Short mmCIF file of C-alpha atoms in Angstrom, two decimals:
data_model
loop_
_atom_site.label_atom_id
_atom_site.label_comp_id
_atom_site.label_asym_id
_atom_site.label_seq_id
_atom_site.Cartn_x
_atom_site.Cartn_y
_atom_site.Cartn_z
CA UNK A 13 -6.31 3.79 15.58
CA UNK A 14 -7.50 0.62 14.50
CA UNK A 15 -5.68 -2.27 16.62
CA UNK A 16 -5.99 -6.34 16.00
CA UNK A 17 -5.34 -8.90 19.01
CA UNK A 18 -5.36 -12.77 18.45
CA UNK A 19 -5.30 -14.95 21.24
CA UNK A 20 -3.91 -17.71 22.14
CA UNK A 21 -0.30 -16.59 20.42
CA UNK A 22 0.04 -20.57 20.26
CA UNK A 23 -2.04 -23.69 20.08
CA UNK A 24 -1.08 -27.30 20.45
CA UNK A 25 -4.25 -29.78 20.03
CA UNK A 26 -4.60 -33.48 18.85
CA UNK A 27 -5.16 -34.70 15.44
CA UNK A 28 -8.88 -35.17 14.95
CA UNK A 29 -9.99 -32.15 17.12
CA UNK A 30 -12.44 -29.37 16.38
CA UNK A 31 -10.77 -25.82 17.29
CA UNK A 32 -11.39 -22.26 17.44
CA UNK A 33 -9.15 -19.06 16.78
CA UNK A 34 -10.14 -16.02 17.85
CA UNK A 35 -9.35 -12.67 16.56
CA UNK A 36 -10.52 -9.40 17.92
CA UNK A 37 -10.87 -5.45 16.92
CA UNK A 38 -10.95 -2.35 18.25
CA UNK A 39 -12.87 -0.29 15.57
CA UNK A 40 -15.82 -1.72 13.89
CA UNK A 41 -15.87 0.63 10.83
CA UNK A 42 -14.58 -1.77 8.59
CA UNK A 43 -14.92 -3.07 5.01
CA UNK A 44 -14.32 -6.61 5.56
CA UNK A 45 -11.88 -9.23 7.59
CA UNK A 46 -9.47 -11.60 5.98
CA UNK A 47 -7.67 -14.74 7.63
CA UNK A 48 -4.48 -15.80 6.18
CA UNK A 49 -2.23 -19.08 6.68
CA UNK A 50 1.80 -18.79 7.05
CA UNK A 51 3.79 -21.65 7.21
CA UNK A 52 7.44 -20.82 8.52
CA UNK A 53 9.35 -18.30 6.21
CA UNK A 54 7.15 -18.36 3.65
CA UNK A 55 4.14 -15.64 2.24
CA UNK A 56 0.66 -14.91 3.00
CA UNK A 57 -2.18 -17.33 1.53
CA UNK A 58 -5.60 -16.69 1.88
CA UNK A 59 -8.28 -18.49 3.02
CA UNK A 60 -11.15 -16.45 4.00
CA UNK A 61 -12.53 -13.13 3.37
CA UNK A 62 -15.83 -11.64 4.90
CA UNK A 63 -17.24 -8.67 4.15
CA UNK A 64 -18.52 -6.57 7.09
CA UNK A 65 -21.99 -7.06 5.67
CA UNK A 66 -21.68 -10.62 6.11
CA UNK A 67 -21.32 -13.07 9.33
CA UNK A 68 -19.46 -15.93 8.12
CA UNK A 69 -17.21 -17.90 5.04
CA UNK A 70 -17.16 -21.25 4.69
CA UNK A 71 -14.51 -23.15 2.71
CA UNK A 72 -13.76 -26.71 3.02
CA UNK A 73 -13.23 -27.63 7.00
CA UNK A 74 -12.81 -23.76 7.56
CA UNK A 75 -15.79 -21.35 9.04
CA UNK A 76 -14.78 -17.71 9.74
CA UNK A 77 -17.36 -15.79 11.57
CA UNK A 78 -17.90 -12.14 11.93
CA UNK A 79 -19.71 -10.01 14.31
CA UNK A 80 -18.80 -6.40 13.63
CA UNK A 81 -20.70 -4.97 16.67
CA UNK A 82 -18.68 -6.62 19.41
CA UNK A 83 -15.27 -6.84 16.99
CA UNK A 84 -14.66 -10.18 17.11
CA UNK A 85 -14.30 -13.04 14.58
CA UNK A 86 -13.24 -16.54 14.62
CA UNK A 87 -12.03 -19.17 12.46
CA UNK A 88 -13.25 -22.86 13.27
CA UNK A 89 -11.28 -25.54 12.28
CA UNK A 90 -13.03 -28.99 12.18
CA UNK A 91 -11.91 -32.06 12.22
CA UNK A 92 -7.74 -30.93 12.34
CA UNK A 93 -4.92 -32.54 10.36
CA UNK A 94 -0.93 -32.01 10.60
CA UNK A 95 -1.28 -30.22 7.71
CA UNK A 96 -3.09 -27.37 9.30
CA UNK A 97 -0.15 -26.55 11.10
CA UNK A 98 1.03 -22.80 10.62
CA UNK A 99 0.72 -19.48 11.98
CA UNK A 100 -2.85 -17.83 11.13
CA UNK A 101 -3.52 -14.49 10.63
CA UNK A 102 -6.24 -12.18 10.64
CA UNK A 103 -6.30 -8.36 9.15
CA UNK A 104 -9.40 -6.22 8.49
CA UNK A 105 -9.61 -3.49 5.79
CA UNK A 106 -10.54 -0.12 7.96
CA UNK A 107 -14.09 2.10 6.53
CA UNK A 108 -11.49 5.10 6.18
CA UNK A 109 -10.82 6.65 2.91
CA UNK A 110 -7.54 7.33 1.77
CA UNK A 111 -6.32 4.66 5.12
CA UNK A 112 -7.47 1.27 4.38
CA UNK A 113 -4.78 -0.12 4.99
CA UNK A 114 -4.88 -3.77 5.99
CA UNK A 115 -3.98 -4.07 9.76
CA UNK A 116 -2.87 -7.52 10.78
CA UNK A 117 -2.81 -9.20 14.34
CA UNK A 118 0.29 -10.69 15.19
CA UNK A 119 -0.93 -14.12 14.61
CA UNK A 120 -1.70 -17.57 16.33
CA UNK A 121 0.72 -20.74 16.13
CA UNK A 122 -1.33 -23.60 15.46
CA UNK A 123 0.60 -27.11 15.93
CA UNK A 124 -1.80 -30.39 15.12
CA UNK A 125 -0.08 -32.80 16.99
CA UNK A 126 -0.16 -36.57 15.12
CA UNK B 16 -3.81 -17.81 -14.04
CA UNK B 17 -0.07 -16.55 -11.83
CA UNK B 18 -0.54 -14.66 -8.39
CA UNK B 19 1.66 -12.30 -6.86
CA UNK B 20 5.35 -12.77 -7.86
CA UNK B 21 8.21 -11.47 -5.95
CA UNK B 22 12.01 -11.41 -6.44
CA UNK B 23 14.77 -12.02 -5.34
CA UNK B 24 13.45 -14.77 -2.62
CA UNK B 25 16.43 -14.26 -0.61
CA UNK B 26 19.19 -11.25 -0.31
CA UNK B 27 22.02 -10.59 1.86
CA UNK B 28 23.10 -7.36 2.08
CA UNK B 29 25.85 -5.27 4.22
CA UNK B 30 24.91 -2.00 6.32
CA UNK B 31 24.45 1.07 4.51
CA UNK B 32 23.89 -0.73 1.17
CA UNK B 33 21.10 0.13 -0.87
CA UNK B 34 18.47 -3.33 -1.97
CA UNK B 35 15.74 -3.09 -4.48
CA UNK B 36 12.67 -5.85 -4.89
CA UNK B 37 10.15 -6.26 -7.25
CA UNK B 38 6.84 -7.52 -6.95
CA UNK B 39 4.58 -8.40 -9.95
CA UNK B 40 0.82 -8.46 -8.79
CA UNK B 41 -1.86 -11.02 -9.66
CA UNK B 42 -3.18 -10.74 -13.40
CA UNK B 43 -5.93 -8.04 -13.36
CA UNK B 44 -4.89 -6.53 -9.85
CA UNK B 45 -3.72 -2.48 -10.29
CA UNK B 46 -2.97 -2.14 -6.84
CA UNK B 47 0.06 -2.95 -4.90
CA UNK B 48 1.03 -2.42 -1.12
CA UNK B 49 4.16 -3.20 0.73
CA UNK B 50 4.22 -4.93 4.29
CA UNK B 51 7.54 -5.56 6.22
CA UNK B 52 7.27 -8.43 8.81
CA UNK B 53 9.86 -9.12 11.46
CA UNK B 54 10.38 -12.28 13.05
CA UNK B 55 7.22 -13.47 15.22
CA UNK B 56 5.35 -10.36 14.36
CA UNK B 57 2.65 -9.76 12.22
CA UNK B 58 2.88 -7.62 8.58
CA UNK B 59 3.04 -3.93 8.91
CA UNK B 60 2.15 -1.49 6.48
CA UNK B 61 4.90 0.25 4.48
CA UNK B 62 3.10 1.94 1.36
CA UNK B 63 0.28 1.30 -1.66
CA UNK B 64 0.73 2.04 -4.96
CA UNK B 65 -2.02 2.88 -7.25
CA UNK B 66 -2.04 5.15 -10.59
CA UNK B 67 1.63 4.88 -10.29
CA UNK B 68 1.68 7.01 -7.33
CA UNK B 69 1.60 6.55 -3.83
CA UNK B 70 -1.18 6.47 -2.31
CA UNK B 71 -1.23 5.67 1.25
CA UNK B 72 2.15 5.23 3.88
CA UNK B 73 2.75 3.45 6.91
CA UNK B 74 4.74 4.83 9.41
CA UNK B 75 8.10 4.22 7.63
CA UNK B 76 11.32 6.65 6.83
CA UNK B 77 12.02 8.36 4.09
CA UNK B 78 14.88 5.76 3.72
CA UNK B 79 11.93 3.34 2.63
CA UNK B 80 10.45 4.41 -1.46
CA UNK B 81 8.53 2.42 -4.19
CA UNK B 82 7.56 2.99 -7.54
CA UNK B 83 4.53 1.85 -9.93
CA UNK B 84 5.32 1.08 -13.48
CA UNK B 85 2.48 1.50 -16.09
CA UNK B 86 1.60 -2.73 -16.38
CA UNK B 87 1.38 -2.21 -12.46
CA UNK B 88 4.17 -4.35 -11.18
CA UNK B 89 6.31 -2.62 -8.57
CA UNK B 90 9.65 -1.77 -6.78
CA UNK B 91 10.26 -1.50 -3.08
CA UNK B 92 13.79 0.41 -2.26
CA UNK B 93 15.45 0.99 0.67
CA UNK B 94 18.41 2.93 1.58
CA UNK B 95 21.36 2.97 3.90
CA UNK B 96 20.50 -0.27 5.27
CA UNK B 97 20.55 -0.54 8.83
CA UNK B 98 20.21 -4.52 10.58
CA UNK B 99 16.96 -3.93 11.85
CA UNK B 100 15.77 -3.83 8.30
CA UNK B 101 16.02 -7.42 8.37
CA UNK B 102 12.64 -8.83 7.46
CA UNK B 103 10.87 -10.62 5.75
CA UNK B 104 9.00 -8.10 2.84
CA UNK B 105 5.92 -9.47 1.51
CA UNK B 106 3.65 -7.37 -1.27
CA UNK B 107 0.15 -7.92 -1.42
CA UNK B 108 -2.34 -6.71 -4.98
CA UNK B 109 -5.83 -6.02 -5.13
CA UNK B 110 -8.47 -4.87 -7.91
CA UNK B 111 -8.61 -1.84 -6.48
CA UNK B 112 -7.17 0.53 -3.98
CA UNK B 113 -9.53 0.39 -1.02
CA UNK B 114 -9.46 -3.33 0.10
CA UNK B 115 -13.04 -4.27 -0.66
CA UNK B 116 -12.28 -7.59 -2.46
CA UNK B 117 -9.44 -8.58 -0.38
CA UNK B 118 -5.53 -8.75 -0.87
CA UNK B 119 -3.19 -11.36 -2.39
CA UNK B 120 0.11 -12.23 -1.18
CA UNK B 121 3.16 -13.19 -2.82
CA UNK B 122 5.53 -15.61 -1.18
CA UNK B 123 8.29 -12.58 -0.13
CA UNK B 124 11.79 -11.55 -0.52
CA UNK B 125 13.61 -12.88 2.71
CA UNK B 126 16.09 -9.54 3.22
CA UNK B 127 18.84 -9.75 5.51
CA UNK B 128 21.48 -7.05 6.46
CA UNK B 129 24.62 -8.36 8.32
#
């Protein structure tokens, strides 16, 4: 059974600072890996999807990185703003047909403190 | 170009009460799956609809069905309420039923049961 564990379950850093979240996997048959952004109460948005044949996304200030092999995958942050603050998620898509369903961790609290 | 739409936002209902939420997916998705997230955790998996049928289920009762209408948009019910189905429900589209380009979220239906 496929399992996802992100750690720290919080994060308080200054404004300005480079940071790293870490998400990690038990079972590396997968199709890809998604990270999501939650602010309080509200949906799911996406921000970065890599597909297992891939070892990072870029977008903006945002790098996710992959490595299937040791199931592990991170998403840098650079150069952090209030705004950033909000719960990330990560979920991967499992290499099992008829049970890919998306299995999230259960998150990291990021607070940028001003 | 909309994403995922979901109504109501919000719902209050009483114990053993039966709730139903809709979901329209993101123009050109024909899958939908269901996720039910309690406070602090992260999503779990209720059930995907593709075809109109249901395709894959999460480890939910029989209390917990869906449908899939022909234009693909989609109903989550649940009956006899009990308080711990409190949640926040969140549906999620995709071009197709295994995951391999990634999932869009709507913004949820915030359920409670009192």
């Amino acid at each position: 059974k496929q399992e996802v564990t992100q750690i720290p379950a919080a994060l308080s850093v200054p404004e300005g600072e480079n940071l790293v979240l870490n998400c990690s996997f038990t079972d590396s048959a997968i199709y890809n890996l998604q990270w999501f952004r939650q602010d309080p109460g509200k949906g799911l948005t996406s921000l970065l999807l890599i597909q297992s044949s891939q070892r990072e996304q870029t977008s903006g200030r945002l790098n996710a990185s992959l490595d299937k092999s040791s199931g592990r995958s991170t998403l840098y942050i650079a150069a952090s703003q209030p705004g950033d603050s909000a719960t990330y998620l990560c979920a991967v898509t499992p290499r099992d047909f008829g049970n890919e369903k998306l299995t999230f961790g259960t998150g990291t609290r990021l607070t940028i403190i001003p | 170009d909309a994403g995922v739409t979901q109504s109501p936002t919000h719902l209050i209902k009483t114990r053993g009460q039966q709730v139903t939420l809709r979901c329209s997916p993101k123009s050109g998705h024909d899958t939908v799956s269901w996720y039910q997230q309690a406070l602090g955790q992260g999503p779990q998996f209720i059930f995907q609809y593709y075809e109109e049928e249901e395709r894959q289920r999460g480890n939910f009762p029989d209390r917990f069905s869906g449908h899939q209408f022909p234009n693909y948009s989609s109903e989550l019910n649940v009956n006899a309420l009990l308080l711990g189905d409190s949640a926040l429900y969140l549906c999620a589209s995709s071009l197709e039923s295994q995951g391999l380009y990634g999932y869009t979220f709507g913004s949820g239906t915030r359920l409670t049961v009192v």
